[in-house]
């Protein structure tokens, strides 16, 4: 064990495994697996095996390990790992990719979109659209509601038009007119 002090500016202590030194507002801590360093309150840095951090409050924060890393700089952030990443400029945009699924969120525009290359979903203000291999869904409140799921389909425009059916039969109501068609003919 060792100790060395020159009060009030310098202090140092430690043993065979680790040591710490302080000089005014600067510190250094060292051990076999890593270190910590800082100039309080301006900057702090450290490593412990695969883990690390760098902080310059309130401007920048960074931390992580072998599996993931993160950083924040003002309103901007980024997170990355084996499963994917997320990035944002708050409150304007957030986006990311996890596996094959990507997403984007733009709050000021009331916009969100996600996709995995096969299916996608989009929100914009009062409108939602989802595309699938077997169909789609479209909702624009209060104007239109429509969709297809395999062979079944529907379209609804409130107070004006309603159509629904499947591969064999379709029914339509427009204002006060009714029309149905199917394999056995039609009704009007």
Coordinates of N, CA and C in Angstrom, one line a residue:
X1 N 0.8 -1.2 0.0 CA 0.0 0.0 0.0 C 0.9 1.2 0.0
X2 N 0.4 2.3 -0.7 CA 1.1 3.5 -0.7 C 0.2 4.7 -0.5
X3 N 0.7 5.7 0.1 CA -0.1 7.0 0.3 C 0.9 8.1 0.1
X4 N 0.5 9.2 -0.6 CA 1.3 10.4 -0.7 C 0.4 11.5 -0.8
X5 N 0.5 12.5 0.1 CA -0.4 13.6 0.1 C 0.4 14.9 0.3
X6 N 0.0 16.0 -0.5 CA 0.5 17.3 -0.4 C -0.8 18.2 -0.3
X7 N -1.4 18.2 1.0 CA -2.7 19.0 1.1 C -2.5 20.4 0.8
X8 N -3.4 21.1 0.2 CA -4.7 20.6 -0.2 C -4.8 20.3 -1.7
X9 N -3.7 20.3 -2.4 CA -3.8 20.1 -3.9 C -3.6 18.7 -4.4
X10 N -2.7 17.9 -3.7 CA -2.4 16.6 -4.3 C -2.6 15.5 -3.3
X11 N -3.2 14.4 -3.8 CA -3.4 13.2 -3.0 C -3.2 12.0 -3.9
X12 N -2.5 11.0 -3.3 CA -2.3 9.7 -4.1 C -2.3 8.6 -3.1
X13 N -2.9 7.5 -3.5 CA -3.0 6.3 -2.7 C -3.2 5.1 -3.6
X14 N -2.9 3.9 -3.1 CA -3.2 2.7 -3.9 C -2.4 1.5 -3.3
X15 N -2.5 0.4 -4.1 CA -1.8 -0.8 -3.7 C -1.3 -1.5 -5.0
X16 N -1.0 -2.8 -4.9 CA -0.5 -3.5 -6.1 C -1.5 -3.6 -7.2
X17 N -2.8 -3.6 -6.9 CA -3.9 -3.8 -7.9 C -4.4 -2.5 -8.5
X18 N -4.4 -1.4 -7.7 CA -5.0 -0.1 -8.3 C -4.4 1.0 -7.5
X19 N -4.5 2.2 -8.2 CA -4.0 3.4 -7.6 C -4.9 4.6 -8.0
X20 N -4.9 5.6 -7.2 CA -5.7 6.8 -7.4 C -4.9 8.0 -7.1
X21 N -5.0 9.0 -8.0 CA -4.3 10.3 -7.8 C -5.2 11.5 -8.0
X22 N -5.2 12.5 -7.2 CA -6.0 13.7 -7.3 C -5.0 14.9 -7.3
X23 N -5.2 15.8 -8.2 CA -4.5 17.0 -8.3 C -5.5 18.1 -8.6
X24 N -5.8 18.9 -7.5 CA -6.9 19.9 -7.6 C -8.2 19.2 -8.2
X25 N -8.6 19.6 -9.4 CA -9.9 19.0 -9.9 C -9.6 17.9 -10.9
X26 N -8.4 17.4 -11.0 CA -8.0 16.3 -12.0 C -7.8 15.1 -11.2
X27 N -8.4 14.0 -11.7 CA -8.1 12.7 -11.0 C -7.8 11.6 -12.0
X28 N -7.0 10.6 -11.5 CA -6.6 9.5 -12.3 C -6.7 8.2 -11.4
X29 N -7.5 7.3 -11.9 CA -7.7 6.0 -11.2 C -7.3 4.9 -12.1
X30 N -6.3 4.1 -11.7 CA -5.8 3.0 -12.6 C -5.9 1.7 -11.9
X31 N -6.4 0.6 -12.6 CA -6.4 -0.7 -12.1 C -6.0 -1.7 -13.3
X32 N -5.9 -2.9 -13.0 CA -5.4 -3.9 -14.0 C -6.3 -4.0 -15.2
X33 N -7.6 -3.8 -15.0 CA -8.6 -4.0 -16.1 C -8.9 -2.6 -16.8
X34 N -8.4 -1.5 -16.3 CA -8.8 -0.2 -16.9 C -8.4 1.0 -16.1
X35 N -9.1 2.1 -16.4 CA -8.7 3.3 -15.8 C -9.9 4.3 -15.8
X36 N -9.8 5.3 -15.0 CA -10.8 6.4 -15.0 C -10.0 7.7 -14.9
X37 N -10.4 8.7 -15.7 CA -9.7 10.0 -15.7 C -10.8 11.1 -15.7
X38 N -10.5 12.2 -15.1 CA -11.4 13.3 -15.1 C -10.9 14.6 -14.8
X39 N -11.5 15.6 -15.3 CA -11.2 17.0 -15.0 C -12.5 17.6 -14.6
X40 N -12.9 17.5 -13.3 CA -14.2 17.9 -12.8 C -14.4 19.4 -13.0
X41 N -15.5 19.8 -13.4 CA -16.7 19.1 -13.9 C -16.8 19.0 -15.4
X42 N -15.6 19.2 -16.1 CA -15.7 19.3 -17.5 C -15.6 18.0 -18.3
X43 N -14.8 17.0 -17.9 CA -14.6 15.9 -18.7 C -14.3 14.7 -17.8
X44 N -14.9 13.5 -18.2 CA -14.7 12.2 -17.5 C -14.5 11.1 -18.6
X45 N -13.6 10.2 -18.3 CA -13.3 9.2 -19.3 C -12.9 7.9 -18.5
X46 N -13.3 6.8 -19.0 CA -12.9 5.5 -18.3 C -13.0 4.3 -19.2
X47 N -12.3 3.3 -18.8 CA -12.3 2.0 -19.5 C -12.2 0.9 -18.4
X48 N -13.0 -0.1 -18.5 CA -12.9 -1.3 -17.6 C -13.2 -2.5 -18.4
X49 N -12.1 -3.2 -18.8 CA -12.3 -4.3 -19.8 C -12.9 -3.8 -21.1
X50 N -13.9 -4.4 -21.5 CA -14.5 -3.9 -22.8 C -15.5 -2.7 -22.6
X51 N -15.8 -2.3 -21.4 CA -16.7 -1.2 -21.2 C -15.9 0.1 -21.2
X52 N -16.6 1.2 -21.7 CA -16.0 2.5 -21.8 C -17.0 3.6 -21.6
X53 N -16.5 4.8 -21.3 CA -17.4 5.9 -21.2 C -16.5 7.2 -21.4
X54 N -17.1 8.2 -22.0 CA -16.6 9.5 -22.2 C -17.7 10.5 -22.0
X55 N -17.6 11.4 -21.1 CA -18.6 12.4 -20.7 C -18.0 13.8 -20.6
X56 N -18.7 14.7 -21.3 CA -18.3 16.1 -21.2 C -19.7 16.9 -21.0
X57 N -20.1 16.8 -19.8 CA -21.5 17.4 -19.5 C -21.5 18.9 -19.8
X58 N -22.6 19.4 -20.3 CA -23.8 18.7 -20.8 C -23.7 18.5 -22.3
X59 N -22.5 18.6 -22.9 CA -22.4 18.5 -24.3 C -22.4 17.1 -24.9
X60 N -21.7 16.2 -24.3 CA -21.5 14.9 -24.9 C -21.4 13.8 -23.9
X61 N -22.1 12.7 -24.3 CA -22.0 11.4 -23.5 C -21.8 10.3 -24.4
X62 N -20.9 9.4 -24.1 CA -20.6 8.2 -24.9 C -20.3 7.1 -23.9
X63 N -20.9 5.9 -24.2 CA -20.7 4.7 -23.4 C -21.0 3.5 -24.2
X64 N -20.4 2.4 -23.7 CA -20.7 1.1 -24.4 C -19.7 0.0 -23.9
X65 N -19.8 -1.1 -24.7 CA -19.0 -2.3 -24.5 C -18.8 -3.0 -25.8
X66 N -18.4 -4.3 -25.7 CA -18.3 -5.1 -26.9 C -19.6 -5.3 -27.7
X67 N -20.7 -5.3 -27.0 CA -22.0 -5.6 -27.6 C -22.7 -4.3 -28.2
X68 N -22.5 -3.2 -27.6 CA -23.3 -2.0 -28.0 C -22.5 -0.7 -27.7
X69 N -22.9 0.3 -28.4 CA -22.3 1.7 -28.1 C -23.4 2.7 -28.2
X70 N -23.3 3.7 -27.4 CA -24.3 4.8 -27.3 C -23.6 6.1 -27.3
X71 N -24.2 7.1 -27.9 CA -23.7 8.5 -27.6 C -24.8 9.5 -27.7
X72 N -24.7 10.6 -27.0 CA -25.7 11.7 -27.0 C -24.9 12.9 -27.1
X73 N -25.2 13.8 -28.0 CA -24.6 15.1 -28.2 C -25.7 16.1 -28.4
X74 N -26.1 16.8 -27.3 CA -27.2 17.8 -27.4 C -28.5 17.0 -27.7
X75 N -29.2 17.4 -28.7 CA -30.5 16.7 -29.1 C -30.3 15.5 -30.0
X76 N -29.0 15.1 -30.3 CA -28.7 14.0 -31.2 C -28.3 12.8 -30.4
X77 N -28.8 11.6 -30.8 CA -28.3 10.4 -30.2 C -28.1 9.3 -31.2
X78 N -27.3 8.3 -30.8 CA -27.1 7.1 -31.6 C -26.9 6.0 -30.7
X79 N -27.5 4.8 -31.0 CA -27.4 3.6 -30.2 C -27.2 2.5 -31.3
X80 N -26.1 1.7 -31.0 CA -25.8 0.6 -32.0 C -25.4 -0.6 -31.3
X81 N -25.9 -1.8 -31.8 CA -25.6 -3.0 -31.2 C -25.7 -4.1 -32.2
X82 N -25.5 -5.4 -31.8 CA -25.6 -6.5 -32.8 C -27.0 -6.6 -33.4
X83 N -28.0 -6.2 -32.6 CA -29.4 -6.3 -33.1 C -29.8 -5.2 -34.0
X84 N -29.1 -4.1 -34.1 CA -29.4 -3.0 -35.0 C -29.0 -1.7 -34.4
X85 N -29.6 -0.6 -34.9 CA -29.3 0.8 -34.5 C -30.5 1.6 -34.4
X86 N -30.4 2.7 -33.6 CA -31.4 3.8 -33.5 C -30.6 5.1 -33.5
X87 N -31.1 6.1 -34.2 CA -30.5 7.4 -34.2 C -31.7 8.4 -34.2
X88 N -31.4 9.6 -33.7 CA -32.4 10.6 -33.6 C -31.8 12.0 -33.5
X89 N -32.6 13.0 -33.9 CA -32.4 14.4 -33.7 C -33.7 14.9 -33.1
X90 N -33.7 14.9 -31.8 CA -35.0 15.2 -31.1 C -35.3 16.7 -31.1
X91 N -36.5 17.1 -31.3 CA -37.7 16.3 -31.5 C -38.1 16.1 -32.9
X92 N -37.1 16.2 -33.9 CA -37.5 16.3 -35.3 C -37.5 14.9 -35.9
X93 N -36.7 14.0 -35.6 CA -36.6 12.7 -36.3 C -36.0 11.6 -35.4
X94 N -36.5 10.4 -35.5 CA -36.0 9.2 -34.9 C -36.1 8.1 -35.9
X95 N -35.0 7.3 -36.1 CA -35.0 6.3 -37.1 C -34.2 5.1 -36.6
X96 N -34.3 4.0 -37.3 CA -33.5 2.8 -36.9 C -33.7 1.6 -37.8
X97 N -32.8 0.7 -37.6 CA -32.9 -0.6 -38.3 C -32.6 -1.7 -37.3
X98 N -33.5 -2.7 -37.3 CA -33.3 -3.9 -36.4 C -33.6 -5.1 -37.2
X99 N -32.6 -5.8 -37.6 CA -32.7 -7.0 -38.5 C -33.1 -6.4 -39.8
X100 N -34.3 -6.9 -40.4 CA -34.7 -6.3 -41.7 C -35.8 -5.2 -41.5
X101 N -36.2 -4.9 -40.3 CA -37.2 -3.9 -40.0 C -36.5 -2.6 -39.8
X102 N -36.9 -1.6 -40.6 CA -36.5 -0.2 -40.4 C -37.7 0.7 -40.1
X103 N -37.4 1.8 -39.4 CA -38.5 2.7 -39.1 C -38.0 4.1 -39.1
X104 N -38.9 5.1 -39.3 CA -38.6 6.5 -39.3 C -39.8 7.2 -38.7
X105 N -39.6 8.0 -37.7 CA -40.6 8.8 -37.0 C -40.2 10.3 -37.1
X106 N -41.2 11.1 -37.7 CA -41.0 12.5 -37.8 C -42.1 13.2 -37.1
X107 N -42.0 13.4 -35.7 CA -43.2 13.9 -35.0 C -43.7 15.3 -35.5
X108 N -42.9 16.2 -35.9 CA -43.5 17.5 -36.3 C -44.5 17.3 -37.6
X109 N -44.2 16.3 -38.4 CA -45.1 16.1 -39.5 C -46.1 15.0 -39.3
X110 N -46.2 14.5 -38.0 CA -47.1 13.5 -37.7 C -46.9 12.3 -38.6
X111 N -45.7 11.9 -38.9 CA -45.3 10.8 -39.8 C -44.6 9.7 -39.2
X112 N -44.9 8.5 -39.5 CA -44.2 7.3 -39.1 C -44.3 6.3 -40.2
X113 N -43.2 5.6 -40.5 CA -43.1 4.5 -41.4 C -42.2 3.4 -41.0
X114 N -42.6 2.2 -41.1 CA -41.8 1.0 -40.9 C -41.9 0.0 -42.0
X115 N -40.9 -0.7 -42.2 CA -40.9 -1.7 -43.3 C -39.9 -2.8 -43.0
X116 N -40.2 -4.0 -43.5 CA -39.2 -5.1 -43.4 C -38.8 -5.6 -44.8
X117 N -39.2 -4.9 -45.8 CA -38.9 -5.3 -47.2 C -40.1 -6.1 -47.8
X118 N -40.9 -6.7 -47.0 CA -42.1 -7.4 -47.5 C -43.3 -6.7 -47.1
X119 N -43.4 -6.2 -45.9 CA -44.6 -5.5 -45.4 C -44.2 -4.1 -44.9
X120 N -45.1 -3.1 -45.0 CA -44.8 -1.8 -44.6 C -46.0 -1.2 -44.0
X121 N -45.8 -0.2 -43.1 CA -46.9 0.5 -42.5 C -46.5 2.0 -42.5
X122 N -47.4 2.9 -42.8 CA -47.2 4.3 -42.9 C -48.3 5.1 -42.2
X123 N -48.0 6.0 -41.3 CA -48.9 6.9 -40.7 C -48.5 8.3 -41.2
X124 N -49.5 9.1 -41.6 CA -49.3 10.5 -41.9 C -50.5 11.2 -41.5
X125 N -50.4 12.0 -40.5 CA -51.5 12.8 -39.9 C -52.7 11.8 -39.6
X126 N -53.8 11.9 -40.3 CA -55.0 11.1 -40.0 C -55.1 9.9 -40.9
X127 N -54.0 9.6 -41.6 CA -54.0 8.5 -42.6 C -53.1 7.4 -42.3
X128 N -53.5 6.1 -42.3 CA -52.7 4.9 -42.1 C -52.8 4.1 -43.3
X129 N -51.6 3.6 -43.8 CA -51.6 2.6 -44.9 C -50.6 1.5 -44.6
X130 N -51.1 0.3 -44.7 CA -50.3 -0.9 -44.5 C -50.3 -1.8 -45.7
X131 N -49.2 -2.1 -46.2 CA -49.1 -3.0 -47.4 C -48.5 -4.4 -46.9
X132 N -49.2 -5.4 -47.4 CA -48.9 -6.8 -47.0 C -48.8 -7.6 -48.3
X133 N -48.2 -8.8 -48.3 CA -48.1 -9.6 -49.4 C -49.5 -10.0 -49.9
X134 N -50.5 -10.2 -49.0 CA -51.8 -10.7 -49.3 C -52.8 -9.5 -49.3
X135 N -52.4 -8.3 -49.2 CA -53.4 -7.2 -49.3 C -52.9 -5.9 -48.7
X136 N -53.8 -5.1 -48.3 CA -53.5 -3.7 -47.8 C -54.6 -3.3 -46.8
X137 N -54.3 -2.2 -46.1 CA -55.3 -1.5 -45.3 C -55.0 0.0 -45.5
X138 N -56.1 0.7 -45.8 CA -56.0 2.2 -45.9 C -57.1 2.8 -45.1
X139 N -56.7 3.6 -44.1 CA -57.7 4.3 -43.3 C -57.3 5.8 -43.3
X140 N -58.2 6.7 -43.7 CA -58.0 8.1 -43.7 C -59.2 8.7 -43.0
X141 N -59.1 8.8 -41.7 CA -60.3 9.2 -40.9 C -60.6 10.7 -41.1
X142 N -61.8 11.1 -41.4 CA -63.0 10.3 -41.5 C -63.4 10.0 -43.0
X143 N -62.5 10.1 -43.9 CA -62.8 10.1 -45.3 C -63.0 8.8 -46.0
X144 N -62.1 7.8 -45.7 CA -62.1 6.5 -46.4 C -61.5 5.4 -45.6
X145 N -62.1 4.2 -45.7 CA -61.7 3.0 -45.0 C -61.7 1.9 -46.1
X146 N -60.5 1.4 -46.4 CA -60.5 0.4 -47.4 C -59.4 -0.7 -47.1
X147 N -59.6 -1.9 -47.7 CA -58.6 -2.9 -47.5 C -58.9 -4.1 -48.3
X148 N -57.9 -4.9 -48.4 CA -58.0 -6.2 -49.0 C -57.2 -7.2 -48.2
X149 N -57.7 -8.4 -48.0 CA -57.1 -9.4 -47.2 C -57.3 -10.7 -48.0
X150 N -56.3 -11.1 -48.8 CA -56.5 -12.2 -49.6 C -57.5 -11.9 -50.7
X151 N -58.6 -12.7 -50.7 CA -59.6 -12.5 -51.7 C -60.8 -11.6 -51.2
X152 N -60.8 -11.3 -49.9 CA -61.8 -10.4 -49.4 C -61.4 -8.9 -49.5
X153 N -62.4 -8.0 -49.7 CA -62.1 -6.6 -49.9 C -63.2 -5.8 -49.3
X154 N -62.9 -4.5 -49.0 CA -63.9 -3.6 -48.6 C -63.5 -2.2 -48.9
X155 N -64.4 -1.3 -49.2 CA -64.2 0.1 -49.4 C -65.4 0.9 -48.8
X156 N -65.1 1.8 -47.9 CA -66.2 2.6 -47.3 C -65.8 4.0 -47.3
X157 N -66.7 4.9 -47.9 CA -66.6 6.3 -47.9 C -67.8 6.8 -47.2
X158 N -67.8 7.2 -45.9 CA -69.0 7.4 -45.1 C -70.0 8.3 -45.9
X159 N -71.2 7.9 -45.8 CA -72.4 8.6 -46.3 C -72.4 8.6 -47.9
X160 N -71.4 8.0 -48.5 CA -71.4 8.0 -50.0 C -71.4 6.7 -50.6
X161 N -70.5 5.8 -50.1 CA -70.2 4.6 -50.9 C -69.7 3.5 -49.9
X162 N -70.2 2.3 -50.2 CA -69.7 1.1 -49.4 C -69.7 -0.1 -50.3
X163 N -68.5 -0.7 -50.4 CA -68.4 -2.0 -51.3 C -67.6 -3.0 -50.4
X164 N -68.1 -4.2 -50.5 CA -67.4 -5.3 -49.8 C -67.7 -6.6 -50.6
X165 N -66.8 -7.6 -50.4 CA -67.0 -8.8 -51.1 C -65.7 -9.7 -51.1
X166 N -65.7 -10.7 -52.0 CA -64.6 -11.6 -52.1 C -64.5 -12.0 -53.6
X167 N -63.8 -13.0 -53.9 CA -63.5 -13.4 -55.3 C -64.8 -13.8 -56.0
X168 N -65.8 -14.3 -55.2 CA -67.1 -14.8 -55.8 C -68.2 -13.8 -55.8
X169 N -68.2 -12.9 -54.9 CA -69.4 -12.0 -54.8 C -69.0 -10.6 -54.3
X170 N -69.6 -9.6 -54.9 CA -69.3 -8.2 -54.5 C -70.7 -7.5 -54.3
X171 N -70.7 -6.7 -53.2 CA -71.9 -5.9 -52.9 C -71.5 -4.4 -52.9
X172 N -72.3 -3.6 -53.5 CA -72.0 -2.1 -53.5 C -73.3 -1.4 -53.1
X173 N -73.1 -0.4 -52.3 CA -74.1 0.6 -51.9 C -73.6 2.0 -52.2
X174 N -74.2 2.7 -53.1 CA -73.8 4.1 -53.4 C -75.1 4.9 -53.2
X175 N -75.0 5.8 -52.2 CA -76.2 6.7 -51.9 C -77.4 5.8 -51.6
X176 N -78.4 5.8 -52.5 CA -79.6 4.9 -52.3 C -79.6 3.8 -53.3
X177 N -78.5 3.5 -53.9 CA -78.5 2.4 -55.0 C -77.7 1.2 -54.4
X178 N -78.4 0.0 -54.6 CA -77.8 -1.2 -54.1 C -77.5 -2.1 -55.3
X179 N -76.3 -2.7 -55.3 CA -75.9 -3.6 -56.4 C -75.1 -4.7 -55.9
X180 N -75.5 -6.0 -56.2 CA -74.8 -7.2 -55.8 C -74.5 -8.0 -57.0
X181 N -73.3 -8.5 -57.2 CA -73.0 -9.4 -58.3 C -72.3 -10.6 -57.7
X182 N -72.6 -11.8 -58.3 CA -72.0 -13.0 -57.9 C -72.2 -14.1 -59.0
X183 N -71.8 -15.3 -58.7 CA -71.8 -16.3 -59.7 C -73.3 -16.6 -60.2
X184 N -74.3 -16.3 -59.4 CA -75.7 -16.6 -59.9 C -76.3 -15.3 -60.5
X185 N -75.5 -14.3 -60.8 CA -76.1 -13.1 -61.5 C -75.9 -11.9 -60.6
X186 N -76.8 -10.9 -60.8 CA -76.7 -9.7 -60.0 C -78.1 -9.2 -59.6
X187 N -78.0 -8.3 -58.6 CA -79.3 -7.7 -58.1 C -79.0 -6.2 -58.1
X188 N -80.0 -5.4 -58.6 CA -79.9 -4.0 -58.6 C -81.1 -3.4 -57.9

